[in-house]
mmCIF file of C-alpha atoms and ligand atoms in Angstrom:
data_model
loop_
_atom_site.group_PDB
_atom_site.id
_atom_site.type_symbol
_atom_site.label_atom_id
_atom_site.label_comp_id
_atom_site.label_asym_id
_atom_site.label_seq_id
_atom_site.Cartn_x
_atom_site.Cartn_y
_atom_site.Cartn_z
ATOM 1 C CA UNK A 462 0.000 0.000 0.000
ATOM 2 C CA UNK A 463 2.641 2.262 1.225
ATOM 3 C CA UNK A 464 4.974 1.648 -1.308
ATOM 4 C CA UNK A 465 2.377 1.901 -4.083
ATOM 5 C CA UNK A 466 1.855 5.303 -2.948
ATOM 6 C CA UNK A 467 5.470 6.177 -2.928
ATOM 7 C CA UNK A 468 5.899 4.667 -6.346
ATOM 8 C CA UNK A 469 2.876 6.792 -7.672
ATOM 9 C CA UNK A 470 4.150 9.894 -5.730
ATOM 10 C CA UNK A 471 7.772 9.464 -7.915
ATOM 11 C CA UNK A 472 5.981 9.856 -11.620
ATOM 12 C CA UNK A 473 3.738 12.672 -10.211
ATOM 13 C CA UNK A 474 4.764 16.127 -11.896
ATOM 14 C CA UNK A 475 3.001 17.952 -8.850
ATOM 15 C CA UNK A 476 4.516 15.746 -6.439
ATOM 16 C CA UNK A 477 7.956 16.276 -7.819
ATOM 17 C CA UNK A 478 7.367 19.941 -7.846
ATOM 18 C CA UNK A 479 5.751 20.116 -4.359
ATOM 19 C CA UNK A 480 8.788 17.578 -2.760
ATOM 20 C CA UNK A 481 11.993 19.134 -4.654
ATOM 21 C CA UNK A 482 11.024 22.325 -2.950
ATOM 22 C CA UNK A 483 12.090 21.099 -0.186
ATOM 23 C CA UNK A 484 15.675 21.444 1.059
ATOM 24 C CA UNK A 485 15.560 18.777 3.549
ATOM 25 C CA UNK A 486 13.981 16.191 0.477
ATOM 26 C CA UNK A 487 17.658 17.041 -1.454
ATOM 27 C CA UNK A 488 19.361 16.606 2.302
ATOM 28 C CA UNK A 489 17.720 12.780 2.520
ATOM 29 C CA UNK A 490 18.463 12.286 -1.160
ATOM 30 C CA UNK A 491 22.206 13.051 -0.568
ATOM 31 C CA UNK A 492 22.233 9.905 0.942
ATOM 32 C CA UNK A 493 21.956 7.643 -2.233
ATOM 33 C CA UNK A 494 23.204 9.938 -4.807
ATOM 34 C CA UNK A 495 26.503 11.156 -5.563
ATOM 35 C CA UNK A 496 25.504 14.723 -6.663
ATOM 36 C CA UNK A 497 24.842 16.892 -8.651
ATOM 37 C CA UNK A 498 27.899 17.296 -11.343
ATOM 38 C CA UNK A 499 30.372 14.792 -13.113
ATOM 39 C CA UNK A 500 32.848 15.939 -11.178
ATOM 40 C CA UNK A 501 31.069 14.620 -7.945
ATOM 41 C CA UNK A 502 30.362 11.270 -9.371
ATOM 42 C CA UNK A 503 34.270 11.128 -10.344
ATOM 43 C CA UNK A 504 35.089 11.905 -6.752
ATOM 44 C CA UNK A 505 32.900 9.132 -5.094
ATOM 45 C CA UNK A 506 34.217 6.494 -7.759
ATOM 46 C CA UNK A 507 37.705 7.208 -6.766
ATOM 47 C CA UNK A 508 36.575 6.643 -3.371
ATOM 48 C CA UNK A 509 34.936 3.495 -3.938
ATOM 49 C CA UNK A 510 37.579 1.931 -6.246
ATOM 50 C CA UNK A 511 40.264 3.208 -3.378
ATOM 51 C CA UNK A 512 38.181 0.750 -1.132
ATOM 52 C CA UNK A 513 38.394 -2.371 -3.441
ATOM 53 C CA UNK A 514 34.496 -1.758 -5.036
ATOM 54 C CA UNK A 515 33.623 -1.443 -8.577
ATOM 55 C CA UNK A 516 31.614 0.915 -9.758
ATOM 56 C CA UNK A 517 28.739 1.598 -12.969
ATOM 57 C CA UNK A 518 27.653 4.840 -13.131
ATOM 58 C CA UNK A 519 23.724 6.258 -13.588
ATOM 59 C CA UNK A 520 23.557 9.807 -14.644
ATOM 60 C CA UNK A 521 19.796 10.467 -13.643
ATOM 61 C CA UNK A 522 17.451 11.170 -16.191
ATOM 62 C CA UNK A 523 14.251 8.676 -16.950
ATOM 63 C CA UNK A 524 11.070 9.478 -19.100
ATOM 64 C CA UNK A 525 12.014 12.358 -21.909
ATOM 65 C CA UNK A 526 9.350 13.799 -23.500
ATOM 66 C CA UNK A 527 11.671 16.107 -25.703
ATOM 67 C CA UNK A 528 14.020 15.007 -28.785
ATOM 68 C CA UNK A 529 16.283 17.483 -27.293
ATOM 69 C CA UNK A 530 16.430 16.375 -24.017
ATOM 70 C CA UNK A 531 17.134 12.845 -25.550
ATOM 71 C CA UNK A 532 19.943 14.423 -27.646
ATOM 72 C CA UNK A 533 21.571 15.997 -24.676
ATOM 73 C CA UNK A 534 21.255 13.093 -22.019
ATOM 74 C CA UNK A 535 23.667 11.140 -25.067
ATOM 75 C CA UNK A 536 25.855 14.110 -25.415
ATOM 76 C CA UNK A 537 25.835 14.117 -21.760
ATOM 77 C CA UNK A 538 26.480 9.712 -21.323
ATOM 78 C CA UNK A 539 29.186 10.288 -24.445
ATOM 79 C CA UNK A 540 31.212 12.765 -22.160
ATOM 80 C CA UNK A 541 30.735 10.264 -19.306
ATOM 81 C CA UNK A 542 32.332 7.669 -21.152
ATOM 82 C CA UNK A 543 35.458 10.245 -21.801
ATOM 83 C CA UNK A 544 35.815 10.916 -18.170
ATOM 84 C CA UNK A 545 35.602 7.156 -17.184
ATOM 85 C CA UNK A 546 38.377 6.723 -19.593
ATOM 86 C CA UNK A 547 40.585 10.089 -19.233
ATOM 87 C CA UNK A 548 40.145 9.204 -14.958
ATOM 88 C CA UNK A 549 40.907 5.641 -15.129
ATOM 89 C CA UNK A 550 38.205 4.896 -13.109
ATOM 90 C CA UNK A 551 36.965 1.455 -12.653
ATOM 91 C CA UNK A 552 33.759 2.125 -13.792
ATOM 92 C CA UNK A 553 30.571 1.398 -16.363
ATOM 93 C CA UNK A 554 27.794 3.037 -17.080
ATOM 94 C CA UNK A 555 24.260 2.240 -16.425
ATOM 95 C CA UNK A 556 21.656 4.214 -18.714
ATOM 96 C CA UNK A 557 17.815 4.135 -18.969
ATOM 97 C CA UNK A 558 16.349 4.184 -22.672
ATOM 98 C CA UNK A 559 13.349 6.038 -21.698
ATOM 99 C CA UNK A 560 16.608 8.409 -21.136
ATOM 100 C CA UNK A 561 17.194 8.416 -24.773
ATOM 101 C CA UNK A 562 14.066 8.504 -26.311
ATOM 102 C CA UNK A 563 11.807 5.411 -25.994
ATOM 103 C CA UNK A 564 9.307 6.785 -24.828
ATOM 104 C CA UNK A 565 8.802 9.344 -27.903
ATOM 105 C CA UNK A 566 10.352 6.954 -30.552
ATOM 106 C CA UNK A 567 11.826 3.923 -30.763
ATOM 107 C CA UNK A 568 14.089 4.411 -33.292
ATOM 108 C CA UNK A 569 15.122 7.396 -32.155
ATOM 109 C CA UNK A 570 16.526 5.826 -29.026
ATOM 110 C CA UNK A 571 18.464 3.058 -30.765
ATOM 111 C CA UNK A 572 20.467 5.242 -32.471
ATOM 112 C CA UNK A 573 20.946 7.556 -29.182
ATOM 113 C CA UNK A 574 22.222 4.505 -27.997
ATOM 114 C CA UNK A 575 24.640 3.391 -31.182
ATOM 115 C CA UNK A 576 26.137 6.865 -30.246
ATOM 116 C CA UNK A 577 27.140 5.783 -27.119
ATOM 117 C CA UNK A 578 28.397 2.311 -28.280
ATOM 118 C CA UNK A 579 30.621 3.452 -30.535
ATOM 119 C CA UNK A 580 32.485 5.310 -28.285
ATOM 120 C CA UNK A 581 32.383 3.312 -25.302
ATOM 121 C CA UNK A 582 33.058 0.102 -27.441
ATOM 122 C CA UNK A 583 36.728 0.604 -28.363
ATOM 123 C CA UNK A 584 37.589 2.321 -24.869
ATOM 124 C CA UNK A 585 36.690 -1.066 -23.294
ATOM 125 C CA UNK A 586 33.682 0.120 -21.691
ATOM 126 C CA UNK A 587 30.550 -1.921 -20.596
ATOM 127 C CA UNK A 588 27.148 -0.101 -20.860
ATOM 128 C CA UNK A 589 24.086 -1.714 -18.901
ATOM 129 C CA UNK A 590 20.456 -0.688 -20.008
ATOM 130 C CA UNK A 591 18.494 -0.778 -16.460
ATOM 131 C CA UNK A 592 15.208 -1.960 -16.998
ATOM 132 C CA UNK A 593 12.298 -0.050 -16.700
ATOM 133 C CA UNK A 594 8.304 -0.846 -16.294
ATOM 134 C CA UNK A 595 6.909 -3.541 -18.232
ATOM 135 C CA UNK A 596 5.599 -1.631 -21.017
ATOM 136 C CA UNK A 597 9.441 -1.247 -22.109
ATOM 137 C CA UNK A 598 10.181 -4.352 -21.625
ATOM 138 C CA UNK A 599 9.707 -5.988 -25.184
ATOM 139 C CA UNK A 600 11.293 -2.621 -26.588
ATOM 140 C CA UNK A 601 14.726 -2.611 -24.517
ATOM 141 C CA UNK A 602 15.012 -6.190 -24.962
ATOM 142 C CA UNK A 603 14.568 -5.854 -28.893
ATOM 143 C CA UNK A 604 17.363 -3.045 -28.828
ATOM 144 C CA UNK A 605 19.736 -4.911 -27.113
ATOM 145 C CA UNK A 606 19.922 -7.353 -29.491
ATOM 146 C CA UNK A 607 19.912 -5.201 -32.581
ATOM 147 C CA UNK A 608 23.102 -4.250 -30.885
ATOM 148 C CA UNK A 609 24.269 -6.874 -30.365
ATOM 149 C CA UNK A 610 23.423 -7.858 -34.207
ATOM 150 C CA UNK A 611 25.193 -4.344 -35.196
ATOM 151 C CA UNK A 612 28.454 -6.399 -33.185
ATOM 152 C CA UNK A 613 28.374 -4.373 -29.642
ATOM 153 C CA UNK A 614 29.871 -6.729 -27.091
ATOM 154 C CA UNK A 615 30.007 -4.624 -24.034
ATOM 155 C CA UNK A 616 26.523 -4.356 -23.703
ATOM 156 C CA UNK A 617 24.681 -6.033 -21.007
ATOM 157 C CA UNK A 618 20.679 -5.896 -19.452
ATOM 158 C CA UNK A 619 18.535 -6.398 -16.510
ATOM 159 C CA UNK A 620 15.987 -8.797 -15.581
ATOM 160 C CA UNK A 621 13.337 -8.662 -13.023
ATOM 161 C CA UNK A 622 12.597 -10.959 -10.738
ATOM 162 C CA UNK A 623 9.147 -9.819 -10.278
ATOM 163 C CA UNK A 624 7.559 -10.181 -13.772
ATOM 164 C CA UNK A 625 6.285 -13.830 -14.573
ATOM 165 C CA UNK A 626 7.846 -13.516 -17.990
ATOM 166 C CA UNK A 627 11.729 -13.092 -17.169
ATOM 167 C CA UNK A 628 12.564 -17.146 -16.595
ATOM 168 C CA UNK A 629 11.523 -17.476 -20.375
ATOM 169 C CA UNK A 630 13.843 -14.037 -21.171
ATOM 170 C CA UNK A 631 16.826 -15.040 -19.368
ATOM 171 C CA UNK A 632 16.372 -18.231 -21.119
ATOM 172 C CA UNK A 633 16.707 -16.754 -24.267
ATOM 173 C CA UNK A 634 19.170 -14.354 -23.543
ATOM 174 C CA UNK A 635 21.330 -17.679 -21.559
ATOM 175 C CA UNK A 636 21.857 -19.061 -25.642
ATOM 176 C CA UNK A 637 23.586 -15.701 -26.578
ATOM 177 C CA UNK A 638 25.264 -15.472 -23.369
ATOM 178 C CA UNK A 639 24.419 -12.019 -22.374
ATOM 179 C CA UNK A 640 25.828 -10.326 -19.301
ATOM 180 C CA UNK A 641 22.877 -9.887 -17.317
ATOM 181 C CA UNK A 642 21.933 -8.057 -14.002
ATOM 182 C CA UNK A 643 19.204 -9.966 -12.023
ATOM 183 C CA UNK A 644 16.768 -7.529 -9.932
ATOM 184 C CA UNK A 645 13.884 -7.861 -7.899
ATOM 185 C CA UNK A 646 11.944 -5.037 -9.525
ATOM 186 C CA UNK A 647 11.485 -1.342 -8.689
ATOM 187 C CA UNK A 648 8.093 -0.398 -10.393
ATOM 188 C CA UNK A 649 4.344 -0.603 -9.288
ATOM 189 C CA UNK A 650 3.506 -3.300 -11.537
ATOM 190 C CA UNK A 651 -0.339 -5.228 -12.110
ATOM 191 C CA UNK A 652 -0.822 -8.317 -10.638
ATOM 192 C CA UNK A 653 -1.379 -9.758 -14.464
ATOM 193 C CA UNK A 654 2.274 -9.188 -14.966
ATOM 194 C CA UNK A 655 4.759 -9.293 -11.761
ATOM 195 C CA UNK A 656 4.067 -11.515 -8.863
ATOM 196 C CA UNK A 657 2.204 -9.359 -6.124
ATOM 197 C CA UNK A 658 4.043 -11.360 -3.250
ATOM 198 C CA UNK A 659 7.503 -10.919 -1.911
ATOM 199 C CA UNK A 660 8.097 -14.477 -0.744
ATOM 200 C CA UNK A 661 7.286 -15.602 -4.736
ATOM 201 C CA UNK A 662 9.691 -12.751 -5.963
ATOM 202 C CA UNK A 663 12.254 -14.251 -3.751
ATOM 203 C CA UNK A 664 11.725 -17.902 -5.110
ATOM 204 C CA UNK A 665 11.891 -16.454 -8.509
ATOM 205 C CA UNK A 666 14.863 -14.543 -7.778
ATOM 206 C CA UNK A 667 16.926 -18.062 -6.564
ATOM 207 C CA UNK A 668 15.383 -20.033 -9.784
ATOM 208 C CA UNK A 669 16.541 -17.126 -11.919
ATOM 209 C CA UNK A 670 19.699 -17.326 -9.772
ATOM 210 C CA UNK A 671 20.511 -20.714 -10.654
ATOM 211 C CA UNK A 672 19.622 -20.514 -13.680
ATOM 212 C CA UNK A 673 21.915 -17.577 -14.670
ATOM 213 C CA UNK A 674 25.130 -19.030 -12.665
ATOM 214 C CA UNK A 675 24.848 -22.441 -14.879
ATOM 215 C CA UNK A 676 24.627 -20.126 -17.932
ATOM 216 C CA UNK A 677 28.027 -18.540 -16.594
ATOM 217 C CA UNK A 678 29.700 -22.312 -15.613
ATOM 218 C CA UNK A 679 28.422 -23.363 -19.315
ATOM 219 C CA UNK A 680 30.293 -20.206 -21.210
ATOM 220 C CA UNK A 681 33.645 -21.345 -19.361
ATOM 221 C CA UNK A 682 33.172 -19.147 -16.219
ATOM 222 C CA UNK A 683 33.978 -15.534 -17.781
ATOM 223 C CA UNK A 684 35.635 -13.529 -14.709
ATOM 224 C CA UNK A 685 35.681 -9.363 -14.549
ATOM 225 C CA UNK A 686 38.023 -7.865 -16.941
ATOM 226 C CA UNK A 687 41.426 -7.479 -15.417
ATOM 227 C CA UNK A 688 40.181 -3.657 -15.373
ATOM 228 C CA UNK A 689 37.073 -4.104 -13.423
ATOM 229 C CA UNK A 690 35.585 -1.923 -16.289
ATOM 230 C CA UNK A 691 33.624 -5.235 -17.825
ATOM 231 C CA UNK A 692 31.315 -7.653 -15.451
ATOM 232 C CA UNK A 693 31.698 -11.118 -15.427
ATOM 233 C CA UNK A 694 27.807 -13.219 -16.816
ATOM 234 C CA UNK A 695 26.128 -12.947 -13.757
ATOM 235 C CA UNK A 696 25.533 -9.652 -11.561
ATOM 236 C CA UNK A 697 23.152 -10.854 -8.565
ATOM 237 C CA UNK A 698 21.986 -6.880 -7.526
ATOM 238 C CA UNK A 699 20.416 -6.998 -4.341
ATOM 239 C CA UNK A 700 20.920 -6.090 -0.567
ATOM 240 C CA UNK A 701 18.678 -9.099 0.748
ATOM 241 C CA UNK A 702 21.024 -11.527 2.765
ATOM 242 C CA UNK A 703 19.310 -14.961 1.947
ATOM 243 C CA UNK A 704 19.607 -14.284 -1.502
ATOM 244 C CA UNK A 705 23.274 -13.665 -1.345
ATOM 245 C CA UNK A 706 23.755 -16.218 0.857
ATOM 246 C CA UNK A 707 21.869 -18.990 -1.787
ATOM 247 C CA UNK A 708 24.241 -17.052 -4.602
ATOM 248 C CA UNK A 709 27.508 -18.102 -2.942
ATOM 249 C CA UNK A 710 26.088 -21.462 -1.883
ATOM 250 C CA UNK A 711 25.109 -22.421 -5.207
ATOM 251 C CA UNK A 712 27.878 -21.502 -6.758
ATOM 252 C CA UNK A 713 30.374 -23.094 -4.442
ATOM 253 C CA UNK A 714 28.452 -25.928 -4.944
ATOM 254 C CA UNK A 715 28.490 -25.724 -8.676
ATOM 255 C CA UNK A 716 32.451 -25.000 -8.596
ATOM 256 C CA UNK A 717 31.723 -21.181 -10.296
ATOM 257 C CA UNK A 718 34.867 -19.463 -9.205
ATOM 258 C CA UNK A 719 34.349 -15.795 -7.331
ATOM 259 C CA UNK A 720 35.527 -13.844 -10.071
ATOM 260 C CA UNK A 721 32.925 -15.022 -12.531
ATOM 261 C CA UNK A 722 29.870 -14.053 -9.955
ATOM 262 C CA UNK A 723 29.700 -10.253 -9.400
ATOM 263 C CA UNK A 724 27.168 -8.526 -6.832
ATOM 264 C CA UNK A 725 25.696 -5.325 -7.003
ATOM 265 C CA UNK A 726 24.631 -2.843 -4.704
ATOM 266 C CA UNK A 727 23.284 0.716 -4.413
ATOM 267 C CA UNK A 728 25.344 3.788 -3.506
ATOM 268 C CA UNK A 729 23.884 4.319 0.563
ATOM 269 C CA UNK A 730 22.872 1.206 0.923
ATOM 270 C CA UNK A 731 24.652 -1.923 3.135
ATOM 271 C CA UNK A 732 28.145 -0.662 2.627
ATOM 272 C CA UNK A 733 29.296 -3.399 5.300
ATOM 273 C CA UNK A 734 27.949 -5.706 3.409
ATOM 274 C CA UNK A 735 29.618 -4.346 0.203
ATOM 275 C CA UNK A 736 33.026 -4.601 1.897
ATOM 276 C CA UNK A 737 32.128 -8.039 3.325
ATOM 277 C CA UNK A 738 31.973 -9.324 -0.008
ATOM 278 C CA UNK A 739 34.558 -7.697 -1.754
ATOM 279 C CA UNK A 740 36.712 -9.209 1.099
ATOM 280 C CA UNK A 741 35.459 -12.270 0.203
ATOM 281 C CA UNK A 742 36.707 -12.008 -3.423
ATOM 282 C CA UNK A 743 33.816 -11.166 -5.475
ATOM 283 C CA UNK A 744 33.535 -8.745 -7.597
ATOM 284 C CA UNK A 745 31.270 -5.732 -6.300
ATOM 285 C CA UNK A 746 29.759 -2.948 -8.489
ATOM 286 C CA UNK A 747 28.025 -0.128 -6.627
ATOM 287 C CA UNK A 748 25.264 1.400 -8.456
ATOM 288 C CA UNK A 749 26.465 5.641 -8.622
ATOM 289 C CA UNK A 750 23.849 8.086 -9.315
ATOM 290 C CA UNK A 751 24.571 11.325 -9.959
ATOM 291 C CA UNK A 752 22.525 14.797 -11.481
ATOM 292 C CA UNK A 753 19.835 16.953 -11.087
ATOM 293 C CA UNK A 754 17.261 14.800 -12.286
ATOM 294 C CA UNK A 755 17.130 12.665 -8.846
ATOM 295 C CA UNK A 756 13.594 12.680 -7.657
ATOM 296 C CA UNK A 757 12.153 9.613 -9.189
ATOM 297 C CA UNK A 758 15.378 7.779 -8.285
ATOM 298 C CA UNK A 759 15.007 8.799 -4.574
ATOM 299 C CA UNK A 760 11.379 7.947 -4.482
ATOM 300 C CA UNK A 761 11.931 4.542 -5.332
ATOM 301 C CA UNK A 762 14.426 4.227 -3.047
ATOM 302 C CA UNK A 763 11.891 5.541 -0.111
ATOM 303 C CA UNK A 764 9.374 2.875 -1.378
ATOM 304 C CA UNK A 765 12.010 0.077 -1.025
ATOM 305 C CA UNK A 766 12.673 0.548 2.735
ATOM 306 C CA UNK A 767 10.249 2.261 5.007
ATOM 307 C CA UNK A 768 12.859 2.900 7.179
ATOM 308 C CA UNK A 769 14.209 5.251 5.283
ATOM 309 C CA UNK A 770 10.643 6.813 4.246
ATOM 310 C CA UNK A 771 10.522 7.136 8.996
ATOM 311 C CA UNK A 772 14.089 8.902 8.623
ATOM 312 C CA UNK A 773 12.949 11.273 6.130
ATOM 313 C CA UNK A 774 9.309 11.911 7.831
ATOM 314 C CA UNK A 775 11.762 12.866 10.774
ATOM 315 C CA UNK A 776 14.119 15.257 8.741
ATOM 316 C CA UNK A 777 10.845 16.701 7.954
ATOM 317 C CA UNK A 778 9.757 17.631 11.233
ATOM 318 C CA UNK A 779 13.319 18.801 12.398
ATOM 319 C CA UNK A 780 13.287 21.446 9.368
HETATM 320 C C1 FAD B 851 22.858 -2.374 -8.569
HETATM 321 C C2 FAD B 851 21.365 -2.322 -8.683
HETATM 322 C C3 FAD B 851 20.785 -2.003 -9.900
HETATM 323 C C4 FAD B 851 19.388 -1.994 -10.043
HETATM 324 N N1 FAD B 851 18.828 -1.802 -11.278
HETATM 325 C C5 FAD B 851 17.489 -1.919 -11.432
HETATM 326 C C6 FAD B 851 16.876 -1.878 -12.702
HETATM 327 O O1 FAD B 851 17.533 -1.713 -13.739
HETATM 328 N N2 FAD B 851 15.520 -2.015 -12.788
HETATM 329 C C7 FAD B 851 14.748 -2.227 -11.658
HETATM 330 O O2 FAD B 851 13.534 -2.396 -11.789
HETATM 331 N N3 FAD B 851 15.312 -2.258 -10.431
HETATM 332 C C8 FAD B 851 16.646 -2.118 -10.288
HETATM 333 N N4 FAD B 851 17.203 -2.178 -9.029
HETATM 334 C C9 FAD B 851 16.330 -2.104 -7.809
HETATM 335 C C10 FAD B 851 15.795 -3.452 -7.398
HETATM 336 O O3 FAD B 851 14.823 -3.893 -8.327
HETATM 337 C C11 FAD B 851 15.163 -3.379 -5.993
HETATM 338 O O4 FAD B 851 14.103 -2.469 -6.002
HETATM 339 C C12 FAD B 851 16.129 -2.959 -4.887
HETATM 340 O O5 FAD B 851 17.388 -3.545 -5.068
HETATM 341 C C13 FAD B 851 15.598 -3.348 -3.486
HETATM 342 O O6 FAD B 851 15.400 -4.699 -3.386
HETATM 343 P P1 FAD B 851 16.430 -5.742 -2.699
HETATM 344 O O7 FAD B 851 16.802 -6.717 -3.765
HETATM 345 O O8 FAD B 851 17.560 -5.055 -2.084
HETATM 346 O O9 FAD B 851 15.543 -6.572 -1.701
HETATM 347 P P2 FAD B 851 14.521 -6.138 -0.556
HETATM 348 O O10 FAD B 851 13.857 -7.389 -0.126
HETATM 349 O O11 FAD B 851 13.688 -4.984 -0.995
HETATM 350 O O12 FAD B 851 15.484 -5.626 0.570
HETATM 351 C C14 FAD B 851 16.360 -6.473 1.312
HETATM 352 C C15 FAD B 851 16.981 -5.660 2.437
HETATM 353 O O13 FAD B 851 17.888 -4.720 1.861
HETATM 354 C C16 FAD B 851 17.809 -3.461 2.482
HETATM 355 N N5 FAD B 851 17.376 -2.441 1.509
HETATM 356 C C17 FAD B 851 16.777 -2.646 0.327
HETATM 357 N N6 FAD B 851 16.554 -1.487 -0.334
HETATM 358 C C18 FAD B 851 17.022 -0.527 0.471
HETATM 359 C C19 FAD B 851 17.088 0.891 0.369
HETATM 360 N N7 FAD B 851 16.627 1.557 -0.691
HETATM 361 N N8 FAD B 851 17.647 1.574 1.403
HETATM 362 C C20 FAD B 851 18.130 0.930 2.487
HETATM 363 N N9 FAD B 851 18.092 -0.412 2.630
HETATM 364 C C21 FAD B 851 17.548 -1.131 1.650
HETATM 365 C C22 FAD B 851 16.829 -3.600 3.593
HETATM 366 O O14 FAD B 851 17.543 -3.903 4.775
HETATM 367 C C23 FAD B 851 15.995 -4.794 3.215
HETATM 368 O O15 FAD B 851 15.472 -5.432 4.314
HETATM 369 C C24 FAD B 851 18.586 -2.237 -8.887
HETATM 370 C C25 FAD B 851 19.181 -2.569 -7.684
HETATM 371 C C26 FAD B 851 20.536 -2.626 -7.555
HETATM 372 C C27 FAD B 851 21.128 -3.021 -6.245
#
């Protein structure tokens, strides 16, 4: 109920307006979001990668309703890609397509994103298209593999545990093999689509789980580049404990070696556990957002933990 409203609160235009006003909403939001400039998201990667952790970058932005826009938020990803590499950070970049363009054309967005590839490609680095509500589903997935038909290799997706239809996706995309990030799903979805119950988005997540860790063990066990820049198969992107835990189990048991299995995490969120694995000899990404454009971001975030909707009631209050 709660988290319904939060997620119908983060695509409301008055909402936004009404919340952003606030300074203390921007104070909370700190907390999972790098900030506002390139130059801050540089600064946090350096810190993370000082610490052993991986990083893939998300310069906000979701929804554009304006070919401009669109053009811009590639000019803007484009320059990312030449700071990654003029840094040396160790460091991807996650983008959304709605971003780009999807949501105003389709083919508008592929070739947003064909700009990108070409000039991440040959520097080595690996793009990941997050995966939005299941209306885009069909649409991302079909522009991932004209990619991949145009011969982009560093190019990897997200599936969500939630939706009923991702065991027969990550089947299909297990032939190719593509790099995929498993999720548990961030949207307010029907119940005709995504399972409505958390203890059958967690069994999905460990089928989906197994199923993507054989995929690896079957393509000879790919590990992280030597960079850190490109993710091994699998990237298991969660902060729940039991799924972790029936990650590593499963694949000690099926003899997948640590630096094919990569985990992924949010900026903010469970850095002990972060550094727990990366002790343990995994590869772990941390999920970077940074811009002005962070209020749906942060809203999600709020609906995922209502913990951290309490700490925010209470900024609130303090002023
Ligand atoms: C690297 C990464 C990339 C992602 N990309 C996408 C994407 O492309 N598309 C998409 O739909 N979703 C994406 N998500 C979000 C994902 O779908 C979930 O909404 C989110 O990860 C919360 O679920 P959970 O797996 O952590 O499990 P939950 O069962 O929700 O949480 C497990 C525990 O983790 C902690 N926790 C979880 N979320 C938070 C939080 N926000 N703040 C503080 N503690 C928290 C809590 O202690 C909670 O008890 C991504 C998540 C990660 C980590």
């Amino acid at each position: 109920m709660l988290r319904a409203l939060l997620l119908y609160l983060s695509k409301a235009t008055w909402a936004r307006r009404l919340l952003t006003r606030w300074r203390v909403t921007r104070r909370v939001a700190d907390r999972f979001v790098a900030g506002d400039t390139l130059d801050d998201a540089v600064r946090v990667t350096r810190e993370l990668n000082a610490r052993g952790l991986l990083v893939t970058l998300d310069h906000l932005g979701e929804f554009t309703t304006n070919p401009d826009e669109a053009r811009q938020a590639t000019d803007d990803l484009i320059r990312l890609a030449e700071t990654i590499q003029q840094e040396d950070l160790k460091a991807g970049i996650s983008l959304k397509l709605t971003q780009l363009g999807l949501a105003l054309d389709e083919a508008l967005a592929t070739e947003h994103l064909a700009r990108i590839l070409e000039v991440t490609e040959p520097k080595g680095i690996f793009v990941r298209i997050d995966m939005e509500d299941s209306p885009w589903v069909d649409a991302t997935l079909r522009i991932y593999d004209t990619m991949r038909e145009r011969g982009y290799r560093l190019l990897g997706v997200v599936i969500q545990a939630y939706l009923y239809r991702s065991e027969q996706d990550l089947r299909r995309l297990a032939r190719i093999p593509a790099r995929v990030r498993l999720v548990k799903g961030a949207y307010k979805e029907p119940p005709e689509v995504a399972y409505p119950k958390k203890r059958d988005v967690d069994a999905n997540f460990d089928r989906l789980t197994r199923l993507l860790l054989d995929t690896a063990l079957a393509a000879g066990a790919p590990p992280v580049s030597a960079d850190g820049r490109v993710p091994p198969i699998p990237a298991i992107a969660t902060h729940d404990e039991n799924r972790i835990a029936y990650a590593e189990e499963y694949a000690a048991h099926i003899g997948l070696p640590k630096p094919a299995l990569e985990f992924q995490m949010l900026f903010g969120v469970r850095r002990d556990l972060q550094e727990r694995l990366a002790g343990e000899g995994y590869p772990v990404r941390i999920y970077v957002p940074y811009g002005t454009e962070w209020y749906p971001y942060f809203m999600r975030r709020l609906a995922e933990r209502p913990a951290n909707l309490v700490f925010f009631l209470r900024a609130l209050v303090r002023g």
